[in-house]
Amino acid sequence: MSDDPLTPPSQKSAPDRTTRRTAAVIPAAGRGVRLGPGAPKALRALGGTPMLIHAVRAMADSRAVSLVVLVAPPDGAAEVKTLLDAHALPERTDFLVVPGGDSRQESVRLGLEALPPEYDIVLVHDAARPLVPVDTVDAVIEAVREGAPAVVPALPLADTVKQVEPAAAPGDPEAVVATPDRSVLRAVQTPQGFDRAVLQRAHATVTEHVTDDASMIEQLGLTVVTVPGHEEAFKVTRPLDLVLAEAVLARRRLNDGF
Ligand code: C5P
């Protein structure tokens, strides 16, 4: 059984670091409309390899991750299985493919339902963040192993952020209502790491729409902590992000050559 996240760390017995098993769930069922017309985002190529294969490798690169659950577009599970078979992946990692749902939240829930019982740490990683370095993945897992119920990689913001009164039509001027103090804001990435029981409880009880899993844990009243994120863990959302991702891959190839 996993640690009780409601008990303060000082009252817990030391987490059993050797037996806690880690799985990664990768929601990859989005269409990616902001990227422009074409195949579902996760199936688009980066450096000649589909984005979701990069994301799978990024998780499987961590020696702690022994299962990756890929949540495919609802009508694309067979295609995703074929893609996994066609690409070299670490042999020590198991893979499962399940069809996704209408929202990211539903896709993650369907991925969680497919997890065998022996996994008690779960990473949730967007297929749209194909280039996250393994050190970031390992830092998230380590913080969960140390007893945090939920962990997110986070970066300080470069831009000042304004809260606005959203306009009725896109492009119309919007009234600014507040400027939050940038020094206390963070942009969060994935993989987000969780005590499995806590994440399942969150998915069973939180029904309102969220844009990440950690915010569901916040709604349960539990503490979410950050670890340093990485600039290469950016989300591929718009066409310019594809250019950046190709540049990161080209730099890695160059560095690997030496
Ligand atoms: O749309 P957004 O960029 O926030 O999506 C984040 C991740 O959630 C992507 O990897 C996308 O494929 C996934 N997603 C999903 N099922 C949906 C919508 C999004 O798995 N219905």
XYZ file of N, CA and C and ligand atoms in Angstrom:
795
model
N 0.853 -1.204 0.000
C 0.000 0.000 0.000
C 0.883 1.246 0.000
N 0.460 2.304 -0.664
C 1.287 3.493 -0.730
C 1.173 4.312 0.548
N 2.093 5.293 0.713
C 2.069 6.155 1.889
C 0.777 6.935 1.952
N 0.334 7.239 3.180
C -0.838 8.102 3.323
C -0.377 9.540 3.176
N -0.781 10.232 2.114
C -0.281 11.587 1.885
C -0.841 12.602 2.872
N -1.866 12.207 3.678
C -2.443 13.156 4.635
C -1.611 13.220 5.914
N -0.753 12.242 6.117
C 0.074 12.219 7.315
C 1.311 13.074 7.091
N 1.613 14.016 8.026
C 2.813 14.831 7.833
C 4.041 13.942 7.668
N 5.012 14.385 6.824
C 6.184 13.550 6.549
C 6.891 13.086 7.812
N 6.923 13.939 8.873
C 7.650 13.589 10.081
C 7.048 12.366 10.774
N 5.717 12.116 10.545
C 5.063 10.985 11.217
C 5.064 9.723 10.356
N 5.630 9.830 9.144
C 5.595 8.669 8.264
C 6.819 7.805 8.471
N 6.634 6.503 8.255
C 7.817 5.674 8.197
C 8.535 6.021 6.891
N 9.838 5.763 6.824
C 10.597 6.104 5.616
C 9.980 5.409 4.419
N 9.784 6.138 3.292
C 9.196 5.497 2.128
C 10.078 4.354 1.645
N 9.436 3.270 1.218
C 10.200 2.144 0.729
C 10.635 2.424 -0.695
N 11.876 2.914 -0.831
C 12.331 3.406 -2.127
C 12.595 2.272 -3.105
N 12.769 1.056 -2.581
C 13.127 -0.023 -3.503
C 11.895 -0.665 -4.138
N 10.766 -0.670 -3.428
C 9.626 -1.422 -3.943
C 8.559 -0.558 -4.609
N 8.653 0.776 -4.513
C 7.631 1.607 -5.151
C 7.864 1.604 -6.656
N 6.892 1.128 -7.400
C 7.064 0.994 -8.856
C 6.403 2.161 -9.571
N 7.035 2.607 -10.633
C 6.583 3.814 -11.330
C 6.126 3.500 -12.748
N 4.931 4.004 -13.079
C 4.412 3.920 -14.447
C 4.202 5.339 -14.965
N 4.260 5.491 -16.282
C 3.967 6.796 -16.899
C 2.740 6.657 -17.790
N 1.793 7.588 -17.626
C 0.621 7.647 -18.502
C 0.832 8.836 -19.443
N 0.728 8.590 -20.740
C 0.944 9.661 -21.724
C -0.357 9.935 -22.471
N -1.071 11.029 -22.112
C -2.245 11.374 -22.908
C -1.789 11.912 -24.266
N -2.232 11.233 -25.318
C -1.798 11.599 -26.682
C -3.000 11.596 -27.622
N -4.176 11.895 -27.064
C -5.419 11.743 -27.839
C -5.946 13.065 -28.385
N -5.184 14.158 -28.176
C -5.678 15.464 -28.643
C -5.493 15.642 -30.145
N -6.308 16.508 -30.737
C -6.195 16.751 -32.183
C -5.096 17.773 -32.479
N -4.835 18.669 -31.506
C -3.795 19.679 -31.737
C -4.186 20.699 -32.782
N -5.412 21.219 -32.684
C -5.901 22.142 -33.724
C -5.051 23.410 -33.826
N -4.417 23.850 -32.703
C -3.637 25.092 -32.748
C -2.369 24.939 -33.572
N -2.022 23.669 -33.878
C -0.827 23.425 -34.677
C -1.126 23.551 -36.166
N -2.390 23.698 -36.512
C -2.783 23.781 -37.922
C -3.321 22.444 -38.405
N -3.791 22.399 -39.673
C -4.400 21.171 -40.192
C -3.381 20.038 -40.309
N -3.872 18.804 -40.241
C -2.971 17.657 -40.388
C -3.334 16.540 -39.445
N -2.407 15.602 -39.272
C -2.630 14.426 -38.413
C -2.784 14.879 -36.963
N -3.367 14.009 -36.079
C -3.372 14.338 -34.648
C -1.959 14.709 -34.200
N -1.900 15.708 -33.292
C -0.585 16.277 -32.949
C 0.465 15.225 -32.595
N 0.084 14.249 -31.768
C 1.068 13.292 -31.265
C 1.661 12.430 -32.369
N 0.964 12.357 -33.517
C 1.462 11.509 -34.606
C 2.334 12.298 -35.589
N 2.447 13.600 -35.398
C 3.279 14.398 -36.316
C 4.765 14.149 -36.065
N 5.528 14.262 -37.133
C 6.952 13.919 -37.033
C 7.793 15.084 -36.529
N 8.784 14.733 -35.726
C 9.852 15.655 -35.299
C 11.154 14.948 -35.604
N 11.990 15.544 -36.442
C 13.232 14.862 -36.822
C 12.938 13.498 -37.434
N 11.806 13.374 -38.121
C 11.468 12.124 -38.798
C 10.797 11.071 -37.916
N 10.631 11.367 -36.627
C 10.041 10.395 -35.685
C 8.783 11.004 -35.064
N 7.664 10.225 -34.972
C 6.440 10.820 -34.409
C 6.659 11.364 -32.998
N 5.995 12.495 -32.735
C 6.154 13.174 -31.449
C 5.926 12.219 -30.274
N 4.911 11.345 -30.404
C 4.619 10.483 -29.251
C 5.715 9.466 -29.001
N 6.459 9.069 -30.045
C 7.586 8.146 -29.823
C 8.686 8.873 -29.035
N 8.914 10.151 -29.365
C 9.870 10.934 -28.554
C 9.412 10.967 -27.097
N 8.102 11.199 -26.893
C 7.586 11.307 -25.520
C 7.718 9.978 -24.780
N 7.440 8.877 -25.482
C 7.571 7.550 -24.868
C 9.027 7.301 -24.483
N 9.948 7.634 -25.401
C 11.372 7.436 -25.089
C 11.807 8.290 -23.912
N 11.263 9.517 -23.842
C 11.647 10.419 -22.737
C 11.273 9.806 -21.388
N 10.124 9.102 -21.343
C 9.722 8.449 -20.084
C 10.537 7.172 -19.857
N 10.674 6.364 -20.925
C 11.354 5.073 -20.786
C 12.853 5.247 -20.527
N 13.392 6.427 -20.843
C 14.812 6.700 -20.555
C 15.097 6.678 -19.059
N 14.063 6.934 -18.252
C 14.273 6.881 -16.805
C 14.283 5.415 -16.376
N 15.313 5.019 -15.662
C 15.414 3.621 -15.229
C 14.326 3.271 -14.226
N 13.716 4.289 -13.605
C 12.667 4.023 -12.615
C 11.335 3.671 -13.270
N 11.157 4.036 -14.537
C 9.852 3.832 -15.192
C 9.838 2.461 -15.856
N 8.933 1.582 -15.385
C 8.921 0.235 -15.972
C 7.679 -0.038 -16.813
N 6.736 0.890 -16.850
C 5.552 0.744 -17.710
C 5.173 2.108 -18.273
N 4.873 2.147 -19.575
C 4.346 3.362 -20.190
C 2.978 3.036 -20.785
N 1.955 3.787 -20.356
C 0.601 3.622 -20.900
C 0.349 4.782 -21.855
N 0.153 4.450 -23.117
C -0.093 5.488 -24.124
C -1.579 5.603 -24.362
N -2.115 6.804 -24.212
C -3.543 7.008 -24.455
C -3.685 7.590 -25.867
N -4.199 6.759 -26.764
C -4.210 7.079 -28.194
C -5.475 7.838 -28.572
N -5.466 8.521 -29.749
C -6.730 9.069 -30.249
C -7.768 7.945 -30.303
N -9.060 8.245 -29.975
C -10.067 7.180 -29.829
C -10.105 6.210 -31.012
N -9.887 6.729 -32.227
C -9.924 5.840 -33.395
C -8.512 5.483 -33.885
N -7.490 5.731 -33.038
C -6.117 5.558 -33.521
C -5.283 4.573 -32.719
N -5.918 3.749 -31.868
C -5.134 2.855 -31.003
C -4.318 1.851 -31.837
N -4.923 1.311 -32.909
C -4.204 0.318 -33.720
C -2.980 0.969 -34.376
N -3.168 2.209 -34.857
C -2.060 2.917 -35.507
C -0.914 3.169 -34.512
N -1.287 3.537 -33.282
C -0.262 3.806 -32.266
C 0.482 2.524 -31.914
N -0.245 1.395 -31.815
C 0.429 0.110 -31.536
C 1.427 -0.215 -32.645
N 1.021 0.019 -33.889
C 1.916 -0.245 -35.018
C 3.163 0.636 -34.926
N 2.961 1.908 -34.553
C 4.099 2.833 -34.423
C 5.072 2.359 -33.346
N 4.527 1.910 -32.199
C 5.401 1.441 -31.109
C 6.225 0.249 -31.573
N 5.578 -0.658 -32.321
C 6.292 -1.847 -32.812
C 7.390 -1.468 -33.796
N 7.180 -0.342 -34.495
C 8.114 0.024 -35.570
C 9.332 0.791 -35.058
N 9.314 1.211 -33.792
C 10.431 2.019 -33.281
C 11.155 1.315 -32.141
N 12.453 1.525 -32.094
C 13.257 0.902 -31.042
C 12.944 1.556 -29.696
N 12.613 0.717 -28.699
C 12.315 1.216 -27.354
C 13.036 0.318 -26.344
N 13.338 0.854 -25.153
C 14.083 0.041 -24.188
C 13.331 -1.253 -23.834
N 14.068 -2.367 -23.784
C 13.408 -3.659 -23.539
C 12.939 -3.812 -22.105
N 13.556 -3.059 -21.166
C 13.146 -3.229 -19.772
C 11.809 -2.561 -19.485
N 11.234 -1.842 -20.451
C 9.978 -1.129 -20.226
C 8.822 -1.854 -20.921
N 7.670 -1.960 -20.207
C 6.450 -2.506 -20.827
C 5.621 -1.361 -21.390
N 4.810 -1.678 -22.412
C 3.969 -0.653 -23.040
C 2.539 -1.151 -23.162
N 1.605 -0.233 -22.939
C 0.184 -0.524 -23.142
C -0.387 0.616 -23.966
N -1.361 0.320 -24.824
C -2.039 1.379 -25.577
C -3.532 1.277 -25.289
N -4.141 2.416 -24.890
C -5.595 2.430 -24.660
C -6.187 3.616 -25.434
N -7.447 3.490 -25.881
C -8.072 4.618 -26.566
C -8.441 5.728 -25.586
N -8.297 6.992 -26.018
C -8.555 8.143 -25.152
C -9.987 8.620 -25.211
N -10.212 9.803 -24.607
C -11.563 10.350 -24.520
C -11.656 11.739 -25.120
N -12.765 12.430 -24.800
C -13.048 13.736 -25.401
C -12.210 14.857 -24.796
N -11.781 14.692 -23.545
C -10.970 15.733 -22.898
C -9.681 15.101 -22.400
N -8.688 15.948 -22.140
C -7.428 15.441 -21.596
C -7.683 14.686 -20.293
N -8.548 15.280 -19.448
C -8.861 14.694 -18.145
C -9.397 13.257 -18.307
N -10.307 13.098 -19.271
C -10.890 11.773 -19.498
C -9.832 10.816 -20.041
N -8.968 11.335 -20.908
C -7.911 10.481 -21.458
C -6.999 9.984 -20.340
N -6.636 10.881 -19.408
C -5.774 10.465 -18.294
C -6.495 9.419 -17.445
N -7.783 9.652 -17.178
C -8.546 8.697 -16.353
C -8.565 7.313 -17.022
N -8.756 7.282 -18.327
C -8.771 5.998 -19.038
C -7.394 5.323 -18.964
N -6.336 6.124 -19.000
C -4.985 5.568 -18.845
C -4.783 4.990 -17.455
N -5.270 5.702 -16.431
C -5.129 5.225 -15.043
C -5.868 3.909 -14.844
N -7.049 3.792 -15.480
C -7.845 2.565 -15.322
C -7.109 1.341 -15.872
N -6.185 1.575 -16.797
C -5.474 0.449 -17.418
C -4.246 0.024 -16.610
N -3.928 0.771 -15.518
C -2.695 0.475 -14.764
C -2.832 -0.787 -13.920
N -1.910 -1.725 -14.026
C -1.917 -2.878 -13.112
C -1.720 -2.411 -11.664
N -2.170 -3.226 -10.680
C -2.163 -2.773 -9.277
C -0.792 -2.514 -8.692
N 0.256 -3.148 -9.225
C 1.558 -3.045 -8.541
C 2.249 -1.692 -8.707
N 1.690 -0.804 -9.530
C 2.318 0.512 -9.706
C 1.744 1.485 -8.687
N 2.611 2.097 -7.887
C 2.060 3.022 -6.894
C 2.588 4.446 -7.028
N 3.439 4.689 -8.032
C 3.783 6.065 -8.410
C 3.410 6.212 -9.886
N 2.730 7.308 -10.210
C 2.307 7.527 -11.597
C 2.807 8.886 -12.074
N 3.432 8.872 -13.242
C 3.752 10.126 -13.927
C 2.673 10.348 -14.978
N 2.244 11.589 -15.142
C 1.359 11.920 -16.265
C 2.130 12.901 -17.134
N 2.338 12.504 -18.392
C 3.207 13.299 -19.269
C 2.522 13.562 -20.602
N 2.419 14.830 -20.987
C 1.809 15.179 -22.271
C 2.684 14.714 -23.428
N 2.050 14.025 -24.393
C 2.783 13.669 -25.616
C 3.298 14.928 -26.297
N 2.631 16.050 -26.018
C 3.006 17.318 -26.643
C 4.274 17.929 -26.039
N 4.899 17.237 -25.069
C 6.200 17.691 -24.518
C 7.231 16.597 -24.803
N 7.607 16.453 -26.074
C 8.401 15.279 -26.471
C 9.855 15.319 -26.022
N 10.367 16.489 -25.623
C 11.818 16.620 -25.451
C 12.247 16.804 -23.996
N 11.366 16.468 -23.043
C 11.750 16.645 -21.634
C 12.975 15.777 -21.321
N 14.022 16.365 -20.701
C 15.226 15.588 -20.382
C 14.976 14.596 -19.238
N 15.725 13.495 -19.262
C 15.520 12.435 -18.266
C 15.807 12.933 -16.845
N 16.707 13.899 -16.688
C 16.998 14.403 -15.337
C 15.765 15.049 -14.707
N 14.946 15.689 -15.529
C 13.709 16.297 -15.014
C 12.741 15.197 -14.590
N 12.630 14.159 -15.413
C 11.746 13.020 -15.086
C 12.189 12.405 -13.757
N 13.473 12.180 -13.611
C 13.993 11.543 -12.393
C 13.795 12.433 -11.162
N 13.906 13.748 -11.345
C 13.722 14.651 -10.203
C 12.275 14.593 -9.697
N 11.329 14.471 -10.625
C 9.914 14.372 -10.241
C 9.679 13.073 -9.463
N 10.197 11.966 -9.999
C 10.003 10.662 -9.337
C 10.617 10.687 -7.941
N 11.808 11.267 -7.842
C 12.507 11.312 -6.558
C 11.677 12.059 -5.504
N 11.071 13.172 -5.911
C 10.281 13.956 -4.945
C 9.037 13.179 -4.498
N 8.440 12.386 -5.389
C 7.289 11.561 -4.967
C 7.785 10.459 -4.025
N 8.918 9.862 -4.367
C 9.467 8.806 -3.496
C 9.751 9.338 -2.098
N 10.108 10.622 -2.033
C 10.417 11.209 -0.721
C 9.164 11.559 0.056
N 7.981 11.343 -0.524
C 6.750 11.498 0.250
C 5.769 12.538 -0.230
N 6.095 13.311 -1.291
C 5.127 14.307 -1.776
C 4.004 13.595 -2.544
N 2.727 13.951 -2.276
C 1.646 13.298 -3.015
C 1.558 13.745 -4.468
N 2.076 14.960 -4.761
C 1.991 15.481 -6.134
C 3.155 16.424 -6.388
N 3.791 16.270 -7.551
C 5.011 17.030 -7.877
C 4.916 17.546 -9.307
N 5.243 18.822 -9.497
C 5.220 19.386 -10.856
C 6.562 20.061 -11.165
N 7.091 19.862 -12.387
C 8.254 20.643 -12.788
C 7.781 22.056 -13.136
N 8.518 23.061 -12.663
C 8.038 24.435 -12.842
C 9.192 25.373 -13.168
N 8.878 26.409 -13.955
C 9.858 27.434 -14.312
C 9.309 28.816 -13.984
N 10.200 29.761 -13.614
C 9.742 31.143 -13.445
C 9.248 31.683 -14.792
N 8.417 32.730 -14.734
C 7.888 33.306 -15.971
C 8.827 34.378 -16.520
N 8.960 34.401 -17.837
C 9.733 35.478 -18.470
C 8.840 36.702 -18.673
N 7.578 36.478 -19.016
C 6.658 37.580 -19.307
C 5.920 38.041 -18.052
N 5.543 39.305 -18.048
C 4.579 39.765 -17.050
C 3.202 39.272 -17.488
N 2.384 38.851 -16.515
C 1.081 38.264 -16.833
C -0.033 39.215 -16.406
N -1.024 39.391 -17.261
C -2.194 40.224 -16.933
C -3.437 39.355 -16.842
N -4.270 39.653 -15.856
C -5.600 39.041 -15.826
C -6.545 39.999 -16.546
N -7.376 39.464 -17.458
C -8.247 40.325 -18.260
C -9.708 39.906 -18.128
N -10.564 40.807 -18.568
C -11.979 40.482 -18.773
C -12.052 39.949 -20.202
N -12.248 38.616 -20.399
C -12.144 38.098 -21.778
C -13.148 38.759 -22.712
N -12.680 39.095 -23.936
C -13.543 39.740 -24.931
C -14.513 38.724 -25.515
N -15.641 39.229 -26.035
C -16.641 38.332 -26.622
C -16.093 37.685 -27.892
N -15.362 38.466 -28.697
C -14.840 37.926 -29.963
C -13.314 37.947 -29.929
N -12.650 36.899 -30.489
C -11.184 36.867 -30.482
C -10.614 38.101 -31.196
N -9.580 38.690 -30.607
C -8.941 39.848 -31.228
C -9.483 41.179 -30.744
N -10.675 41.201 -30.118
C -11.211 42.458 -29.586
C -10.380 42.890 -28.377
N -10.301 44.228 -28.127
C -9.556 44.675 -26.939
C -10.182 44.109 -25.662
N -9.334 43.818 -24.683
C -9.809 43.245 -23.421
C -9.368 44.139 -22.275
N -10.235 44.380 -21.301
C -9.886 45.212 -20.148
C -9.001 44.410 -19.186
N -7.865 45.023 -18.806
C -6.989 44.395 -17.813
C -7.577 44.639 -16.428
N -7.712 43.572 -15.642
C -8.279 43.742 -14.296
C -7.239 43.569 -13.192
N -6.100 42.916 -13.490
C -5.076 42.751 -12.449
C -3.743 42.331 -13.064
N -2.663 42.617 -12.305
C -1.324 42.166 -12.695
C -0.739 41.378 -11.525
N -0.851 40.038 -11.575
C -0.318 39.247 -10.462
C 1.194 39.435 -10.328
N 1.686 39.336 -9.101
C 3.119 39.472 -8.844
C 3.863 38.307 -9.514
N 4.651 38.625 -10.530
C 5.311 37.580 -11.324
C 6.244 36.700 -10.492
N 6.798 37.272 -9.424
C 7.794 36.496 -8.672
C 7.180 35.288 -7.951
N 5.856 35.274 -7.793
C 5.240 34.113 -7.129
C 4.507 33.210 -8.128
N 4.683 33.483 -9.409
C 4.033 32.643 -10.426
C 5.048 31.689 -11.053
N 4.584 30.521 -11.472
C 5.425 29.539 -12.163
C 4.650 28.959 -13.334
N 5.366 28.684 -14.405
C 4.777 27.942 -15.527
C 5.097 26.470 -15.290
N 4.062 25.624 -15.281
C 4.338 24.223 -14.949
C 4.290 23.345 -16.183
N 5.063 22.272 -16.100
C 5.273 21.376 -17.231
C 4.829 19.970 -16.846
N 5.166 19.026 -17.685
C 5.011 17.616 -17.331
C 6.353 16.932 -17.625
N 6.623 15.749 -17.055
C 5.710 14.897 -16.310
C 5.395 15.455 -14.918
N 4.107 15.329 -14.542
C 3.710 15.580 -13.167
C 3.668 14.209 -12.490
N 4.158 14.149 -11.258
C 4.277 12.856 -10.568
C 3.332 12.774 -9.386
N 2.767 11.576 -9.155
C 1.741 11.422 -8.129
C 1.865 10.107 -7.391
N 1.440 10.157 -6.131
C 1.079 8.936 -5.443
C -0.166 8.406 -6.165
N -0.117 7.178 -6.618
C -1.191 6.670 -7.476
C -2.578 6.749 -6.814
N -2.653 6.367 -5.521
C -3.955 6.347 -4.850
C -4.553 7.751 -4.795
N -3.687 8.751 -4.564
C -4.163 10.138 -4.491
C -4.681 10.593 -5.856
N -3.939 10.267 -6.911
C -4.367 10.702 -8.248
C -5.683 10.032 -8.646
N -5.827 8.757 -8.293
C -7.081 8.077 -8.640
C -8.261 8.670 -7.866
N -7.986 9.031 -6.599
C -9.055 9.654 -5.806
C -9.453 10.985 -6.445
N -8.456 11.736 -6.899
C -8.744 13.030 -7.527
C -9.597 12.836 -8.784
N -9.235 11.852 -9.599
C -9.995 11.640 -10.836
C -11.395 11.114 -10.557
N -11.560 10.469 -9.398
C -12.889 9.949 -9.064
C -13.789 11.025 -8.471
N -13.204 12.091 -7.913
C -14.027 13.057 -7.182
C -14.113 14.442 -7.829
N -13.060 14.858 -8.540
C -13.085 16.211 -9.123
C -13.731 16.129 -10.504
N -14.831 16.842 -10.670
C -15.555 16.733 -11.946
C -15.398 17.978 -12.815
N -14.982 19.108 -12.200
C -14.901 20.304 -13.043
C -13.664 20.254 -13.946
N -13.763 20.996 -15.065
C -12.697 20.969 -16.061
C -11.395 21.529 -15.496
N -10.294 20.836 -15.722
C -8.973 21.327 -15.304
C -8.023 21.194 -16.489
N -6.895 21.926 -16.426
C -5.936 21.820 -17.529
C -4.687 21.039 -17.116
N -4.576 20.690 -15.844
C -3.516 19.746 -15.469
C -3.998 18.892 -14.301
N -3.252 17.822 -14.032
C -3.683 16.874 -12.999
C -3.412 17.408 -11.603
N -2.309 18.164 -11.461
C -1.951 18.650 -10.129
C -3.048 19.534 -9.544
N -3.751 20.280 -10.399
C -4.793 21.158 -9.852
C -5.938 20.349 -9.243
N -6.117 19.104 -9.682
C -7.129 18.247 -9.051
C -6.701 17.874 -7.631
N -5.398 17.700 -7.451
C -4.881 17.371 -6.112
C -5.060 18.578 -5.194
N -4.820 19.785 -5.748
C -5.038 21.007 -4.966
C -6.492 21.064 -4.503
N -7.414 20.669 -5.387
C -8.840 20.709 -5.024
C -9.172 19.712 -3.918
N -8.359 18.676 -3.750
C -8.557 17.742 -2.631
C -8.019 18.333 -1.328
N -7.333 19.489 -1.414
C -6.783 20.128 -0.215
C -5.389 19.640 0.119
N -4.760 18.905 -0.797
C -3.412 18.391 -0.544
C -2.371 19.317 -1.165
N -1.132 19.210 -0.673
C -0.070 20.090 -1.140
C 0.612 19.520 -2.382
N 0.751 20.376 -3.377
C 1.511 20.041 -4.579
C 2.841 20.786 -4.467
N 3.950 20.107 -4.757
C 5.244 20.803 -4.698
C 5.884 20.848 -6.084
N 6.798 21.810 -6.255
C 7.496 21.940 -7.536
C 8.925 21.403 -7.430
N 9.443 20.980 -8.574
C 10.887 20.766 -8.735
C 11.272 21.613 -9.946
N 12.558 21.916 -10.130
C 12.919 22.757 -11.286
C 12.514 22.112 -12.609
N 11.832 22.880 -13.454
C 11.502 22.410 -14.796
C 12.689 22.617 -15.723
N 12.466 22.415 -17.026
C 13.561 22.550 -17.996
C 13.025 23.222 -19.257
N 13.833 24.120 -19.836
C 13.342 24.848 -21.021
C 13.053 23.913 -22.194
N 13.698 22.740 -22.224
C 13.437 21.808 -23.334
C 12.174 20.974 -23.117
N 11.524 21.156 -21.977
C 10.262 20.446 -21.722
C 9.059 21.262 -22.192
N 9.277 22.223 -23.082
C 8.177 23.081 -23.554
C 7.131 22.258 -24.302
N 5.912 22.807 -24.335
C 4.807 22.108 -25.019
C 4.736 22.540 -26.476
N 4.702 21.569 -27.377
C 4.556 21.864 -28.802
C 3.077 22.144 -29.051
N 2.769 23.418 -29.235
C 1.366 23.833 -29.370
C 1.127 24.514 -30.707
N 2.003 25.457 -31.059
C 1.807 26.251 -32.280
C 2.914 25.939 -33.285
N 2.711 26.352 -34.560
C 3.703 26.005 -35.589
C 5.147 26.386 -35.214
N 5.351 27.542 -34.564
C 6.718 27.951 -34.212
C 7.374 26.960 -33.241
N 6.555 26.302 -32.415
C 7.101 25.315 -31.468
C 7.733 24.136 -32.205
N 7.186 23.815 -33.384
C 7.776 22.726 -34.180
C 9.177 23.108 -34.652
N 9.345 24.374 -35.025
C 10.658 24.872 -35.475
C 11.661 24.761 -34.321
N 11.223 25.182 -33.136
C 12.079 25.131 -31.947
C 12.446 23.680 -31.610
N 11.452 22.794 -31.685
C 11.699 21.376 -31.360
C 12.717 20.782 -32.334
N 12.588 21.105 -33.613
C 13.560 20.601 -34.601
C 14.952 21.136 -34.276
N 15.032 22.380 -33.834
C 16.336 22.980 -33.510
C 16.953 22.288 -32.288
N 16.131 21.972 -31.297
C 16.644 21.276 -30.102
C 17.174 19.896 -30.503
N 16.418 19.195 -31.355
C 16.861 17.866 -31.800
C 18.165 17.965 -32.584
N 18.266 18.980 -33.450
C 19.492 19.146 -34.247
C 20.676 19.400 -33.314
N 20.483 20.216 -32.271
C 21.575 20.497 -31.323
C 21.975 19.220 -30.582
N 20.962 18.405 -30.206
C 21.291 17.161 -29.508
C 22.090 16.224 -30.405
N 21.676 16.150 -31.684
C 22.397 15.260 -32.611
C 23.847 15.699 -32.742
N 24.025 17.018 -32.817
C 25.370 17.593 -32.929
C 26.195 17.241 -31.694
N 25.598 17.444 -30.507
C 26.308 17.173 -29.252
C 26.621 15.683 -29.112
N 25.658 14.810 -29.556
C 25.889 13.367 -29.456
C 27.010 12.932 -30.360
N 27.263 13.721 -31.425
C 28.307 13.384 -32.378
C 29.711 13.536 -31.791
N 29.810 14.292 -30.691
C 31.140 14.516 -30.100
C 31.413 13.582 -28.940
O -4.600 20.425 -25.706
P -3.380 20.336 -24.850
O -2.149 20.784 -25.570
O -3.517 20.925 -23.484
O -3.175 18.772 -24.626
C -2.218 18.280 -23.726
C -2.076 16.782 -23.921
O -3.333 16.137 -23.681
C -1.653 16.408 -25.356
O -0.600 15.447 -25.271
C -2.926 15.843 -25.953
O -2.695 14.825 -26.931
C -3.628 15.252 -24.739
N -5.105 15.150 -24.914
C -5.699 13.880 -24.796
N -7.067 13.744 -24.979
C -7.816 14.820 -25.320
C -7.228 16.131 -25.430
C -5.849 16.252 -25.199
O -5.017 12.899 -24.532
N -9.114 14.636 -25.540
